[in-house]
Coordinates of C-alpha atoms in Angstrom, one line a residue:
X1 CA 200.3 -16.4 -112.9
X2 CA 203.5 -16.9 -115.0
X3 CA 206.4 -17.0 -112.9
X4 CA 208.9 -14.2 -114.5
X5 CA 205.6 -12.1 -115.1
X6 CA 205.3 -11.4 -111.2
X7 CA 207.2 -8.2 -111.7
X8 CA 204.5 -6.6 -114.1
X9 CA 201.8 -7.2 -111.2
X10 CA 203.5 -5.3 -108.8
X11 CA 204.5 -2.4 -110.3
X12 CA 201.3 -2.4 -111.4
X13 CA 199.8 -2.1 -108.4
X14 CA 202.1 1.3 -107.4
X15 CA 200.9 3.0 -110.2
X16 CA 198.0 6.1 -109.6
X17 CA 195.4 6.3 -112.1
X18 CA 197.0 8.9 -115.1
X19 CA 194.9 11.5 -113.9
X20 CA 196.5 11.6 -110.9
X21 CA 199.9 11.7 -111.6
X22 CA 201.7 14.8 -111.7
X23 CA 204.0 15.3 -115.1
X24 CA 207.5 16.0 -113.3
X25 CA 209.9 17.2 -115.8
X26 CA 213.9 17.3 -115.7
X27 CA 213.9 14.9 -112.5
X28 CA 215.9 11.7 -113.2
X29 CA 217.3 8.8 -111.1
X30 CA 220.5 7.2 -113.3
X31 CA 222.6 3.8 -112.4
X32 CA 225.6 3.7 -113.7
X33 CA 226.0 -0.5 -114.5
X34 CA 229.4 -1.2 -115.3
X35 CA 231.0 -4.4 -115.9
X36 CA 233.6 -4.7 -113.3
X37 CA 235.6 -7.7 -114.6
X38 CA 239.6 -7.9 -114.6
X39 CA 239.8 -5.9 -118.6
X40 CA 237.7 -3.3 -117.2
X41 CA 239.8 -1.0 -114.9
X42 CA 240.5 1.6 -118.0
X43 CA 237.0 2.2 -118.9
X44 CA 235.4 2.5 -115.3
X45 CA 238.8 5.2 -114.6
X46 CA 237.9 6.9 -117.6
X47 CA 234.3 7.0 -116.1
X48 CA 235.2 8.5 -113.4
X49 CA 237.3 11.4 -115.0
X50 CA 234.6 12.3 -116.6
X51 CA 231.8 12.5 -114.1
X52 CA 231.8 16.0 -113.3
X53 CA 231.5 16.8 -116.7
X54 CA 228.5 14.4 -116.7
X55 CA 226.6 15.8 -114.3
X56 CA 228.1 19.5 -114.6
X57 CA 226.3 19.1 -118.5
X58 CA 222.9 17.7 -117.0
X59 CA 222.9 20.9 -114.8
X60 CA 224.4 23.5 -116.2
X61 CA 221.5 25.7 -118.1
X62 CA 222.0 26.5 -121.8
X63 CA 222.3 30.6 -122.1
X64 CA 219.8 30.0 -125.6
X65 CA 217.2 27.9 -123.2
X66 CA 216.8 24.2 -123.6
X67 CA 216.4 21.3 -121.3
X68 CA 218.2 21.0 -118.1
X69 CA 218.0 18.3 -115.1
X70 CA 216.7 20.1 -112.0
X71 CA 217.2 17.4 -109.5
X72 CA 218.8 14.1 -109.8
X73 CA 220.4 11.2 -108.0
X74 CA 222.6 8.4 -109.4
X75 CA 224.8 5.6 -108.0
X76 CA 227.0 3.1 -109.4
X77 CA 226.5 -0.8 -109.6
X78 CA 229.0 -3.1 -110.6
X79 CA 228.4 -6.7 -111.9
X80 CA 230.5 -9.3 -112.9
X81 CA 229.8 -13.3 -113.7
X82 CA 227.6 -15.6 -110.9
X83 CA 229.2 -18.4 -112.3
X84 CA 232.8 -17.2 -110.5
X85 CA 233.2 -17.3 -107.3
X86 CA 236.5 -15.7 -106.2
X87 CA 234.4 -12.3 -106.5
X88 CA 231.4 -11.3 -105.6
X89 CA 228.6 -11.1 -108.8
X90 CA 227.9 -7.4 -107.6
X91 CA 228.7 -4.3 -106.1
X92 CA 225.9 -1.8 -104.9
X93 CA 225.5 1.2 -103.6
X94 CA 222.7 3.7 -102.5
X95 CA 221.2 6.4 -104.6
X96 CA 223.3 10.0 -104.2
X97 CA 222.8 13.7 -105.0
X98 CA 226.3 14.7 -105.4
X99 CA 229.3 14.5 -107.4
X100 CA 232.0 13.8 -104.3
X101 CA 229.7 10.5 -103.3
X102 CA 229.3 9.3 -106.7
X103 CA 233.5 9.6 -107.3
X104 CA 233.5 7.6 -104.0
X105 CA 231.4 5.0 -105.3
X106 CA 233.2 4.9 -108.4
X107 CA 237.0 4.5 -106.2
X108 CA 235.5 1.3 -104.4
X109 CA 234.5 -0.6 -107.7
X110 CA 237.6 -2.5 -108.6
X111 CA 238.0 -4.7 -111.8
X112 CA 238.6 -8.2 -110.7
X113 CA 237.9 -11.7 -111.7
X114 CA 234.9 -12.3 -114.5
X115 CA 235.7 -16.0 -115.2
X116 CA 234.6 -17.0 -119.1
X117 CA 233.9 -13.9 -121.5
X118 CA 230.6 -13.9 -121.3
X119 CA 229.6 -12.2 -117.8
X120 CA 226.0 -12.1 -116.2
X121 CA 224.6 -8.6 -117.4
X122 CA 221.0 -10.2 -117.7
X123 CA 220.5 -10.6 -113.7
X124 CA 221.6 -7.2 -112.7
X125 CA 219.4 -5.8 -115.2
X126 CA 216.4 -7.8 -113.8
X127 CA 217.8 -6.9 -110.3
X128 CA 217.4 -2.6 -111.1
X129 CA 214.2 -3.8 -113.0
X130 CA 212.8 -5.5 -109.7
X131 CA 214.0 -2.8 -107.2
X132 CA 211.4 -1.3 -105.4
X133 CA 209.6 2.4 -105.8
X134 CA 209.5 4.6 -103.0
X135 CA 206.0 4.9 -102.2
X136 CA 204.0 8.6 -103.2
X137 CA 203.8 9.4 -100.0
X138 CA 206.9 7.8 -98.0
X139 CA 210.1 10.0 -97.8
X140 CA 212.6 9.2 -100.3
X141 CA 214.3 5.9 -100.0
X142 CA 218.3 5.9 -101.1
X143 CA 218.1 1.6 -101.9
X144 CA 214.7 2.7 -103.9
X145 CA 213.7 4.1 -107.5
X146 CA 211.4 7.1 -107.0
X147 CA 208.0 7.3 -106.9
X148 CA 207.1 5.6 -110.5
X149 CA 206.3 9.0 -112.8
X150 CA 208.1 11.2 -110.2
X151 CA 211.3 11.1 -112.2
X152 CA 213.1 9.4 -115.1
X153 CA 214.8 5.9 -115.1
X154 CA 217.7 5.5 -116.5
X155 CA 220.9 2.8 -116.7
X156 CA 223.6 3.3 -118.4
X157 CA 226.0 0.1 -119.0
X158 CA 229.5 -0.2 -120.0
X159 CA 230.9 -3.7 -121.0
X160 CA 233.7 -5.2 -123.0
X161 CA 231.9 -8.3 -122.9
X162 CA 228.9 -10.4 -124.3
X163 CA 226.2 -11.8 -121.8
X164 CA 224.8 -15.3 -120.8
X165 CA 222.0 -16.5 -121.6
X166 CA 219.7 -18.0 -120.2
X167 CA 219.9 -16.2 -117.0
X168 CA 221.0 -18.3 -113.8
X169 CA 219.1 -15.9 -111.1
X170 CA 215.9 -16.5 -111.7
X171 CA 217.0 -19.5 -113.3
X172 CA 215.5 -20.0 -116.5
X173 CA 214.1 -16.5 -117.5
X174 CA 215.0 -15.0 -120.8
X175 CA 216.2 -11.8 -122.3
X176 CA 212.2 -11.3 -123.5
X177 CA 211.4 -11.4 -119.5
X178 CA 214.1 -8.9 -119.1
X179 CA 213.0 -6.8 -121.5
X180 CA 209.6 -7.3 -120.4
X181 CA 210.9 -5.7 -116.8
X182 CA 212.7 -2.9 -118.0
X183 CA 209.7 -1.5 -119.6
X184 CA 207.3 -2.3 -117.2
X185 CA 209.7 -0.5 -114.6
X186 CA 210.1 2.5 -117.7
X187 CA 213.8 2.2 -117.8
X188 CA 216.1 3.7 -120.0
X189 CA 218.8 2.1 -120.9
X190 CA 222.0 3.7 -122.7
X191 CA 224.6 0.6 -123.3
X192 CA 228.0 1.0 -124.1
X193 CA 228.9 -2.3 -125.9
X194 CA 231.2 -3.6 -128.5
X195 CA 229.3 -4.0 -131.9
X196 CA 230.4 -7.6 -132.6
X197 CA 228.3 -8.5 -129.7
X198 CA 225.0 -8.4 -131.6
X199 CA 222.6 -9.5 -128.8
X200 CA 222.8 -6.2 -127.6
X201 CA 220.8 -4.7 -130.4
X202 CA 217.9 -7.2 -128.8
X203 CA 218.3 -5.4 -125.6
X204 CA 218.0 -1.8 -127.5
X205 CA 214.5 -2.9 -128.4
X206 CA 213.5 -1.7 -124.9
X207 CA 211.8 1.8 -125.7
X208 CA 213.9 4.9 -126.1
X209 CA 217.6 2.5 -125.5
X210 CA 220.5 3.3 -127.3
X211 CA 223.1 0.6 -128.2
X212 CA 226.2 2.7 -128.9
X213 CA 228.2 0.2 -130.9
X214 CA 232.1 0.2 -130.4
X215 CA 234.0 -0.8 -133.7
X216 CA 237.5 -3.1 -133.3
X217 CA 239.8 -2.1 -135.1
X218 CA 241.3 -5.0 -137.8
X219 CA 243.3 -7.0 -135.0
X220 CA 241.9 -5.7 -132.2
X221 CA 239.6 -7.8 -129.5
X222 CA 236.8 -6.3 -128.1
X223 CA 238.2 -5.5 -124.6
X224 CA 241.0 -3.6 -126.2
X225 CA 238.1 -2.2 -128.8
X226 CA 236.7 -0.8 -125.4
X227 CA 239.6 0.5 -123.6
X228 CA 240.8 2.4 -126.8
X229 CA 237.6 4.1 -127.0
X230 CA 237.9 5.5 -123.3
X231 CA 241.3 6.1 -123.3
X232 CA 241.1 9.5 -125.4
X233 CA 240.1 11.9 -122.5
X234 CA 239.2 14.6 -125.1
X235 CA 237.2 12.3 -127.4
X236 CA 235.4 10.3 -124.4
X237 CA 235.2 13.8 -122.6
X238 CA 232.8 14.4 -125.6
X239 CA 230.9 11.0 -125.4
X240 CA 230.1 11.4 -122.2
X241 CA 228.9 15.3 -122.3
X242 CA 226.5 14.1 -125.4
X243 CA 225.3 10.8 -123.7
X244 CA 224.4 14.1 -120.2
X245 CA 222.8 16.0 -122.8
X246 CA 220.3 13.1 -124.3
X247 CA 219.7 12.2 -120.6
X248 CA 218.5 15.5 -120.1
X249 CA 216.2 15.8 -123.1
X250 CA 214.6 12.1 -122.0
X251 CA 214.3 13.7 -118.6
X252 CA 212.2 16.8 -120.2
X253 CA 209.5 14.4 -121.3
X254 CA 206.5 13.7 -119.6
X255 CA 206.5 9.7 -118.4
X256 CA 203.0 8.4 -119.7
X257 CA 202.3 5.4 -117.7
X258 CA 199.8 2.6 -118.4

């Protein structure tokens, strides 16, 4: 067996015959992956601002009808670069189910070292690829994904930066086995990513992603290119309330699984 396509088997073997899986609507689990390296304090205070709004918008049901998110849980990882040592590569956190523990999570992720530009976005994908399900019958697990087809995956990534390649944990694999992961594990991934970065459009070939591209201005570097665009509260207030409301709609459809 091919050593990075280990992670396909197993998820494979989790997965109930079609037929017997139920088609849950307007559940979602959601990581919020944020880059936590020294140029990214603005943008990850700027997230949290604006997660009430985020979740308030998920939640809230539309007086004309539409989608809403009936039950949810999220939790915020932060990653930095494996290759510098003076911090560790990431922060975790358990799934939660309300607003006050999220905020909480987001206070204890500070923005501190990263070492060269690049920074090691690649492994903690693969790591949220590779974490577990929650059995169908088990009670829910906060370090777990849900049962797979029990609710939506999704991980949404802010980053000033470009990522390494190849990756150094598991040493050797590519982007193709991360992407490979992701959509065996049906993640959704939103990323948040300066557009001279142009790898990331290969990562928004997994199905359903979005690369939202974030222009420099003539001058301008990418971090700064970030930290401008979140530093608007109105204008990022709005980002963030449409990014909720495309969550919610990818919640509202059926998972088919394989």
């Amino acid at each position: 067996m091919p050593r990075f396509n280990l992670l396909y088997s197993v998820h494979k073997t989790r997965i109930a015959p079609v037929s017997q899986q139920p088609k849950v609507k307007g559940i979602a689990d959601i990581v919020f992956l944020l880059d936590a390296t020294g140029s990214m304090g603005p943008c990850i205070k700027a997230v949290k601002q604006n997660i009430t709004k985020f979740v308030t918008t998920m939640t809230t049901p539309n007086p004309n009808g539409g989608a809403v998110v009936k039950e949810w849980r999220a939790k915020v990882m932060g990653y930095r670069d494996l290759d510098y040592t003076d911090c560790p590569p990431y922060v975790d956190n358990p799934f939660v189910s309300s607003v006050a523990e999220l905020e909480t999570q987001l206070n204890g992720l500070h923005a501190d070292g990263g070492g060269d530009e690049p920074e090691t976005l690649l492994e903690a994908l693969y790591k949220l690829a590779a974490m577990p399900s929650t059995g169908p019958d088990e009670p829910l697990n906060r370090d777990s994904w849900r049962p797979m087809g029990q609710a939506r995956r999704f991980v949404v990534v802010f980053t000033d930066a470009p990522f390494k390649e190849p990756l150094r944990e598991p040493r050797g694999a590519s982007i193709d086995d991360v992407i490979l992961n992701l959509m065996t594990a049906k993640i959704v991934l939103h990323i948040f990513a300066p557009k001279k970065f142009d790898r990331y459009n290969t990562l928004a070939e997994v199905d359903k992603a979005q690369w939202y591209a974030i222009s420099s201005q003539e001058g301008q570097t990418p971090q700064e290119a970030l930290a401008d665009y979140t530093s608007d509260p109105s204008k990022f207030g709005k980002i963030i309330e449409q990014l909720a409301k495309t969550i919610t709609v990818q919640s509202e459809v059926p998972l088919v699984l394989d």
